Short mmCIF file of N, CA and C in Angstrom, two decimals:
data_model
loop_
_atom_site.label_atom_id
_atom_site.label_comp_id
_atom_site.label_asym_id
_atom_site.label_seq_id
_atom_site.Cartn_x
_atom_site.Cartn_y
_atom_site.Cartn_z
N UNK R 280 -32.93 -37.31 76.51
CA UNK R 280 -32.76 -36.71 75.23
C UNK R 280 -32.61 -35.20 75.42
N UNK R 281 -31.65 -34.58 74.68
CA UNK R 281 -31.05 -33.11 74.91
C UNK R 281 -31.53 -32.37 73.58
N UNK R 282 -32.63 -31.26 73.78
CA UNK R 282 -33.04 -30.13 73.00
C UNK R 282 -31.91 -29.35 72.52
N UNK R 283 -31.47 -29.03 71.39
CA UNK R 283 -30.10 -27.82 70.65
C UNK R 283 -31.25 -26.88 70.35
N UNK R 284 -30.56 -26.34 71.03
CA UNK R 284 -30.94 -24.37 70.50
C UNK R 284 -30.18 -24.06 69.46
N UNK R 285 -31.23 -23.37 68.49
CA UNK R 285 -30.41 -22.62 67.02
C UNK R 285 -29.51 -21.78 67.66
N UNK R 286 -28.33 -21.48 67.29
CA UNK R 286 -27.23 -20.61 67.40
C UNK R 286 -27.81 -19.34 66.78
N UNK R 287 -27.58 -17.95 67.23
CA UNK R 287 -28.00 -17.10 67.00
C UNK R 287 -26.63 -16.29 66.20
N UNK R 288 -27.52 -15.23 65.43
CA UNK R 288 -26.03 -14.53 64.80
C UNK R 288 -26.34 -13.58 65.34
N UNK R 289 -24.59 -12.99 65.80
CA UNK R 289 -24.54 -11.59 66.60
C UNK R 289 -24.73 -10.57 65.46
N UNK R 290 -25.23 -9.47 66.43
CA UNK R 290 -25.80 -7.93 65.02
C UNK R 290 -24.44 -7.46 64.87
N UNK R 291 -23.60 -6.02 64.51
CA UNK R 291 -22.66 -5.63 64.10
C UNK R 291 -23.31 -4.49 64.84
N UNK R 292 -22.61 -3.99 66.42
CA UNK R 292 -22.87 -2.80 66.49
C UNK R 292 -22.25 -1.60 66.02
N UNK R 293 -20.97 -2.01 65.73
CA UNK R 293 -20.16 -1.01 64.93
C UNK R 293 -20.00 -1.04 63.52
N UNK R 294 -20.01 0.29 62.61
CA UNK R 294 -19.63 0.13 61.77
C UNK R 294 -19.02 1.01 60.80
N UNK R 295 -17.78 0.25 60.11
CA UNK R 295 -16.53 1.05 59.70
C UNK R 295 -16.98 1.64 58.06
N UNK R 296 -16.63 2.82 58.62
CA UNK R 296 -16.94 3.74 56.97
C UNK R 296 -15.51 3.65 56.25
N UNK R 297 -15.36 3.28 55.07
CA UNK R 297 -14.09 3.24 54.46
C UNK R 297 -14.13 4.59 53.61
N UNK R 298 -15.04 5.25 53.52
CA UNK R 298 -15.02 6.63 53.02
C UNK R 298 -14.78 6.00 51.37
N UNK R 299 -15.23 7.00 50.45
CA UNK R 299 -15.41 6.70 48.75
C UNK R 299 -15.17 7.97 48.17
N UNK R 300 -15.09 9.39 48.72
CA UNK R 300 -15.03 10.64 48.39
C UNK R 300 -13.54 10.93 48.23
N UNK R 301 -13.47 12.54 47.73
CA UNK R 301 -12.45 13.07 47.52
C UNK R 301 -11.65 13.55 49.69
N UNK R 302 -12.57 13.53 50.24
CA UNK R 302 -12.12 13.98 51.51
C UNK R 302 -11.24 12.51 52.11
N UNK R 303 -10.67 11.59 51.30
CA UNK R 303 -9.33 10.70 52.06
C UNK R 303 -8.57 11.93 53.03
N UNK R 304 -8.05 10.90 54.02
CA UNK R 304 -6.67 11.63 54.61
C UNK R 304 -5.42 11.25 53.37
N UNK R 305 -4.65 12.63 53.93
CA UNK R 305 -3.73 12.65 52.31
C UNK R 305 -2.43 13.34 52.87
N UNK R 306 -0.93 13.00 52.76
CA UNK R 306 -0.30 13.95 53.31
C UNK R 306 0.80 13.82 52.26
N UNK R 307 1.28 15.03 52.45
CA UNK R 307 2.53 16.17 51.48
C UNK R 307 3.57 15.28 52.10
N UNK R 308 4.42 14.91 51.06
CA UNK R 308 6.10 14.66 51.72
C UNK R 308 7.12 15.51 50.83
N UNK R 309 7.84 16.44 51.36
CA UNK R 309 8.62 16.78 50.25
C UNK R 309 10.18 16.58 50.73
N UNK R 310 11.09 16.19 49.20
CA UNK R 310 12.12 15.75 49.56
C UNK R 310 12.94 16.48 49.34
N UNK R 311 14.21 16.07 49.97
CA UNK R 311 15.74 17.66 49.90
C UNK R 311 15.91 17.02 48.69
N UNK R 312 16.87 18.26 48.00
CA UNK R 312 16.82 18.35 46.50
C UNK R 312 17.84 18.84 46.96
N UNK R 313 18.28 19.72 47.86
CA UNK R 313 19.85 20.46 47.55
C UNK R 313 20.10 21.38 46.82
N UNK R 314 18.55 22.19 46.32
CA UNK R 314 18.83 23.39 45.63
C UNK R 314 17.94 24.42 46.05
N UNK R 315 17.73 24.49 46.96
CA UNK R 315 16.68 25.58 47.43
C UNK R 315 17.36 26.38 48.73
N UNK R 316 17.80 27.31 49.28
CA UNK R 316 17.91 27.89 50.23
C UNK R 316 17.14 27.50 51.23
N UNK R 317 17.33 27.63 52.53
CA UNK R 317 16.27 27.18 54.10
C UNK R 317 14.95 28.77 53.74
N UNK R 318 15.32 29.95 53.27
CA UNK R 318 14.91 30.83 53.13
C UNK R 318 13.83 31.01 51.86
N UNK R 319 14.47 30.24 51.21
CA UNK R 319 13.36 29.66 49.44
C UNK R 319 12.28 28.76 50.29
N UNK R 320 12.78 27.63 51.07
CA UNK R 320 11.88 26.67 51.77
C UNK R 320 10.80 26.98 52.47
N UNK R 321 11.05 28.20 53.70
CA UNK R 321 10.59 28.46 54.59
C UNK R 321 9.55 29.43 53.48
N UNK R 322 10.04 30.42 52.84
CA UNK R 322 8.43 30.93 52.22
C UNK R 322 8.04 29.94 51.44
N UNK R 323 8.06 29.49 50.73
CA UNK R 323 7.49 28.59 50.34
C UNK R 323 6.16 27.90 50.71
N UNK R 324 6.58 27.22 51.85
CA UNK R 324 6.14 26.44 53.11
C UNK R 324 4.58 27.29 53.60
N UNK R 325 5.26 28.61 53.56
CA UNK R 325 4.37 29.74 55.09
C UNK R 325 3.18 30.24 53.38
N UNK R 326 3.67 30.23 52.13
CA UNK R 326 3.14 30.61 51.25
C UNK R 326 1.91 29.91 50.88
N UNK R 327 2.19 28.26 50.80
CA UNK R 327 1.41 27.16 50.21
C UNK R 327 0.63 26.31 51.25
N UNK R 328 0.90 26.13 52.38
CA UNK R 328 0.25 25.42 53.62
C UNK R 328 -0.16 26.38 54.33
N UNK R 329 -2.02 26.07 54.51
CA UNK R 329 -2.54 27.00 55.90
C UNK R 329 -2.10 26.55 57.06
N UNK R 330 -2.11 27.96 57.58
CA UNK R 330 -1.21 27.97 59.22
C UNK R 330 -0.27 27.38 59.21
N UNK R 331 0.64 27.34 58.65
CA UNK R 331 2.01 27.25 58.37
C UNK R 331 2.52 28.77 59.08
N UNK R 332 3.52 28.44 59.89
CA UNK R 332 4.37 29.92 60.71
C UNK R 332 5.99 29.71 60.05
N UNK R 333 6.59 30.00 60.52
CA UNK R 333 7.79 30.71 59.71
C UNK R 333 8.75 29.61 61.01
N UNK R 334 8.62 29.33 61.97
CA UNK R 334 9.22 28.74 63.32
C UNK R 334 8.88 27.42 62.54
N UNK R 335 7.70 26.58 62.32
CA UNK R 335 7.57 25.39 61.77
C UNK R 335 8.00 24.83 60.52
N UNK R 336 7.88 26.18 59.71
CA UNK R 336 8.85 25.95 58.72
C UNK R 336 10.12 25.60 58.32
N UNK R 337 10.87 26.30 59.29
CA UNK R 337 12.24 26.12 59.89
C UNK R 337 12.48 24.62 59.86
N UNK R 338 11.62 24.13 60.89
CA UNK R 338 11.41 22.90 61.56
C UNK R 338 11.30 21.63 60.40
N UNK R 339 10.38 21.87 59.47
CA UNK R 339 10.33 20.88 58.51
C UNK R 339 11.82 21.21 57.76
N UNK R 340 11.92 22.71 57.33
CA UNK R 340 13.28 22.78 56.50
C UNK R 340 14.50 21.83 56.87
N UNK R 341 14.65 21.83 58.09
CA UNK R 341 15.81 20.85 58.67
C UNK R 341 15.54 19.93 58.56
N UNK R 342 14.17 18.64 59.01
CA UNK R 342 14.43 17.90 58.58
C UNK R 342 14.50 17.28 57.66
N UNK R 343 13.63 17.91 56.10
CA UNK R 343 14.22 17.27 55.22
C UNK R 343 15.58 17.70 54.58
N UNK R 344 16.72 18.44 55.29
CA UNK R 344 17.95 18.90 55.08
C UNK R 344 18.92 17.49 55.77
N UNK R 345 18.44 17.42 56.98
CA UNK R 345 19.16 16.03 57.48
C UNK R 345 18.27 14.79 57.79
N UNK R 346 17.06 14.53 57.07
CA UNK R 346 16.53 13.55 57.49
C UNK R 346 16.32 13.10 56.04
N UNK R 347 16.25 13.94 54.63
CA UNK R 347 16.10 13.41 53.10
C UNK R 347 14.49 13.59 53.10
N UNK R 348 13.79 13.58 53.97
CA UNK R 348 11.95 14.29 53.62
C UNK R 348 11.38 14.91 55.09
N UNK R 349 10.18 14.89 54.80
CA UNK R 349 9.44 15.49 55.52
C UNK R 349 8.31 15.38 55.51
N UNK R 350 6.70 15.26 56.32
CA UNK R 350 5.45 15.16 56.47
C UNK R 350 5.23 17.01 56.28
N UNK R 351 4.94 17.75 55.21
CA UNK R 351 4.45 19.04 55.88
C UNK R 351 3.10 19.23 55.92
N UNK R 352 2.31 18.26 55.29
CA UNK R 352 1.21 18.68 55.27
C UNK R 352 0.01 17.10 56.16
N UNK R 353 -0.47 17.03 56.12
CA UNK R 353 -2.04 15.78 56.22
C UNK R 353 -3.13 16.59 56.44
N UNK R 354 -3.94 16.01 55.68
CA UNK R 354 -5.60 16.40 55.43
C UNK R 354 -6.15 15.58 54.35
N UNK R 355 -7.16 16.71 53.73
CA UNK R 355 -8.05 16.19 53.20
C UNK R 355 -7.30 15.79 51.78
N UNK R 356 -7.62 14.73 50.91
CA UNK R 356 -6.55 14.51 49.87
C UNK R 356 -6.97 15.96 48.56
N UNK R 357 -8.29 16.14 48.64
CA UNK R 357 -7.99 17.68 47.24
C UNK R 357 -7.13 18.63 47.53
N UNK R 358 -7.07 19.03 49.41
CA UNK R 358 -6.23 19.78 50.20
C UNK R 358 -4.88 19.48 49.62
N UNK R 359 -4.24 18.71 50.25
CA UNK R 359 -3.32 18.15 50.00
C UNK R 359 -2.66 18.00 48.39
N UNK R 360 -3.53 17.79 47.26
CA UNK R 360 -2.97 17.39 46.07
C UNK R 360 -2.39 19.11 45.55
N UNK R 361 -3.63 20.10 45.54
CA UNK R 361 -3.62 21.23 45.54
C UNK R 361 -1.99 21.85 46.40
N UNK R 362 -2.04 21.64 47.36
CA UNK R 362 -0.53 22.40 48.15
C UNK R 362 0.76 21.68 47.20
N UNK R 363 1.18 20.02 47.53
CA UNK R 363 1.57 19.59 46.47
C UNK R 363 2.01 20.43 44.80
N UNK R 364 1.13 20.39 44.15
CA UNK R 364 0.98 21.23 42.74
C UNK R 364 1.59 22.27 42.82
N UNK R 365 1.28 23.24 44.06
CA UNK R 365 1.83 24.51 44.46
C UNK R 365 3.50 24.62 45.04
N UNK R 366 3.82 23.54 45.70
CA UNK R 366 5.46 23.30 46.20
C UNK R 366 6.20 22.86 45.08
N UNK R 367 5.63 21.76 43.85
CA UNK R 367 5.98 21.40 42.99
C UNK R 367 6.27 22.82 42.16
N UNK R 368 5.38 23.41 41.72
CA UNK R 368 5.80 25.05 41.10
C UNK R 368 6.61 25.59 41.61
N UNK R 369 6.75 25.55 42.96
CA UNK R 369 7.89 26.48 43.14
C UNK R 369 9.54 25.84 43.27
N UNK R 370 9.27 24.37 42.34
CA UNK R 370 10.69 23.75 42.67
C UNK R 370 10.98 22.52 43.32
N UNK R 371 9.93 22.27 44.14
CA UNK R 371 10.74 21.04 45.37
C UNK R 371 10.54 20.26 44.91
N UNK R 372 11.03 19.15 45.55
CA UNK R 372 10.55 17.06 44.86
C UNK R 372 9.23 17.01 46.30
N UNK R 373 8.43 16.94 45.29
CA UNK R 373 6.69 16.68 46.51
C UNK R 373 6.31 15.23 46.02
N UNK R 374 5.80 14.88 47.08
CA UNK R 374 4.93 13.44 46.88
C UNK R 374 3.54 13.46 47.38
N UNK R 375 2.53 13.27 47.26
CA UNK R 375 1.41 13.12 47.61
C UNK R 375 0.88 11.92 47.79
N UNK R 376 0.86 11.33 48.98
CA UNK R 376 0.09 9.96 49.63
C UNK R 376 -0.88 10.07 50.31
#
């Protein structure tokens, strides 16, 4: 005759925070519109995003010139909604995800 051992339940050593606050990751997409100068863009850009340089700016300017958008921003989502609001004022098509 064969003794069964209770099956034991494994603990959870890890565990995943899904976060509930305003600090989500959050990022800026803004799209070509076809009415802004690379020069409207670029301040813009260096105006509304910290540490934003005038070389990276460039950089996003083109691609949403030949790519139709762009990532310029990710962070925190108040970060993020805030810059958004601010690119939106000055004109562009912004999205905030």
């Amino acid at each position: 005759m064969s003794t069964l051992t209770p099956a034991m339940t494994p603990e959870a050593l890890d565990t995943t925070d899904v976060g509930t606050g305003d600090d989500l990751e959050a990022r800026v997409i803004v799209f070509n519109c076809d009415c802004h100068t690379y020069q409207q863009v670029i301040a813009l850009f260096c105006k509304c995003i910290p540490g934003m340089n005038s070389s990276r700016a460039f950089e996003l300017a083109w691609r949403i010139d030949h790519e139709g958008q762009a990532t310029v921003y990710s962070g925190e989502r108040k970060a993020a909604e805030e810059i958004g609001k601010k690119l939106a004022a000055g004109g562009l098509r912004v999205g905030v995800q």
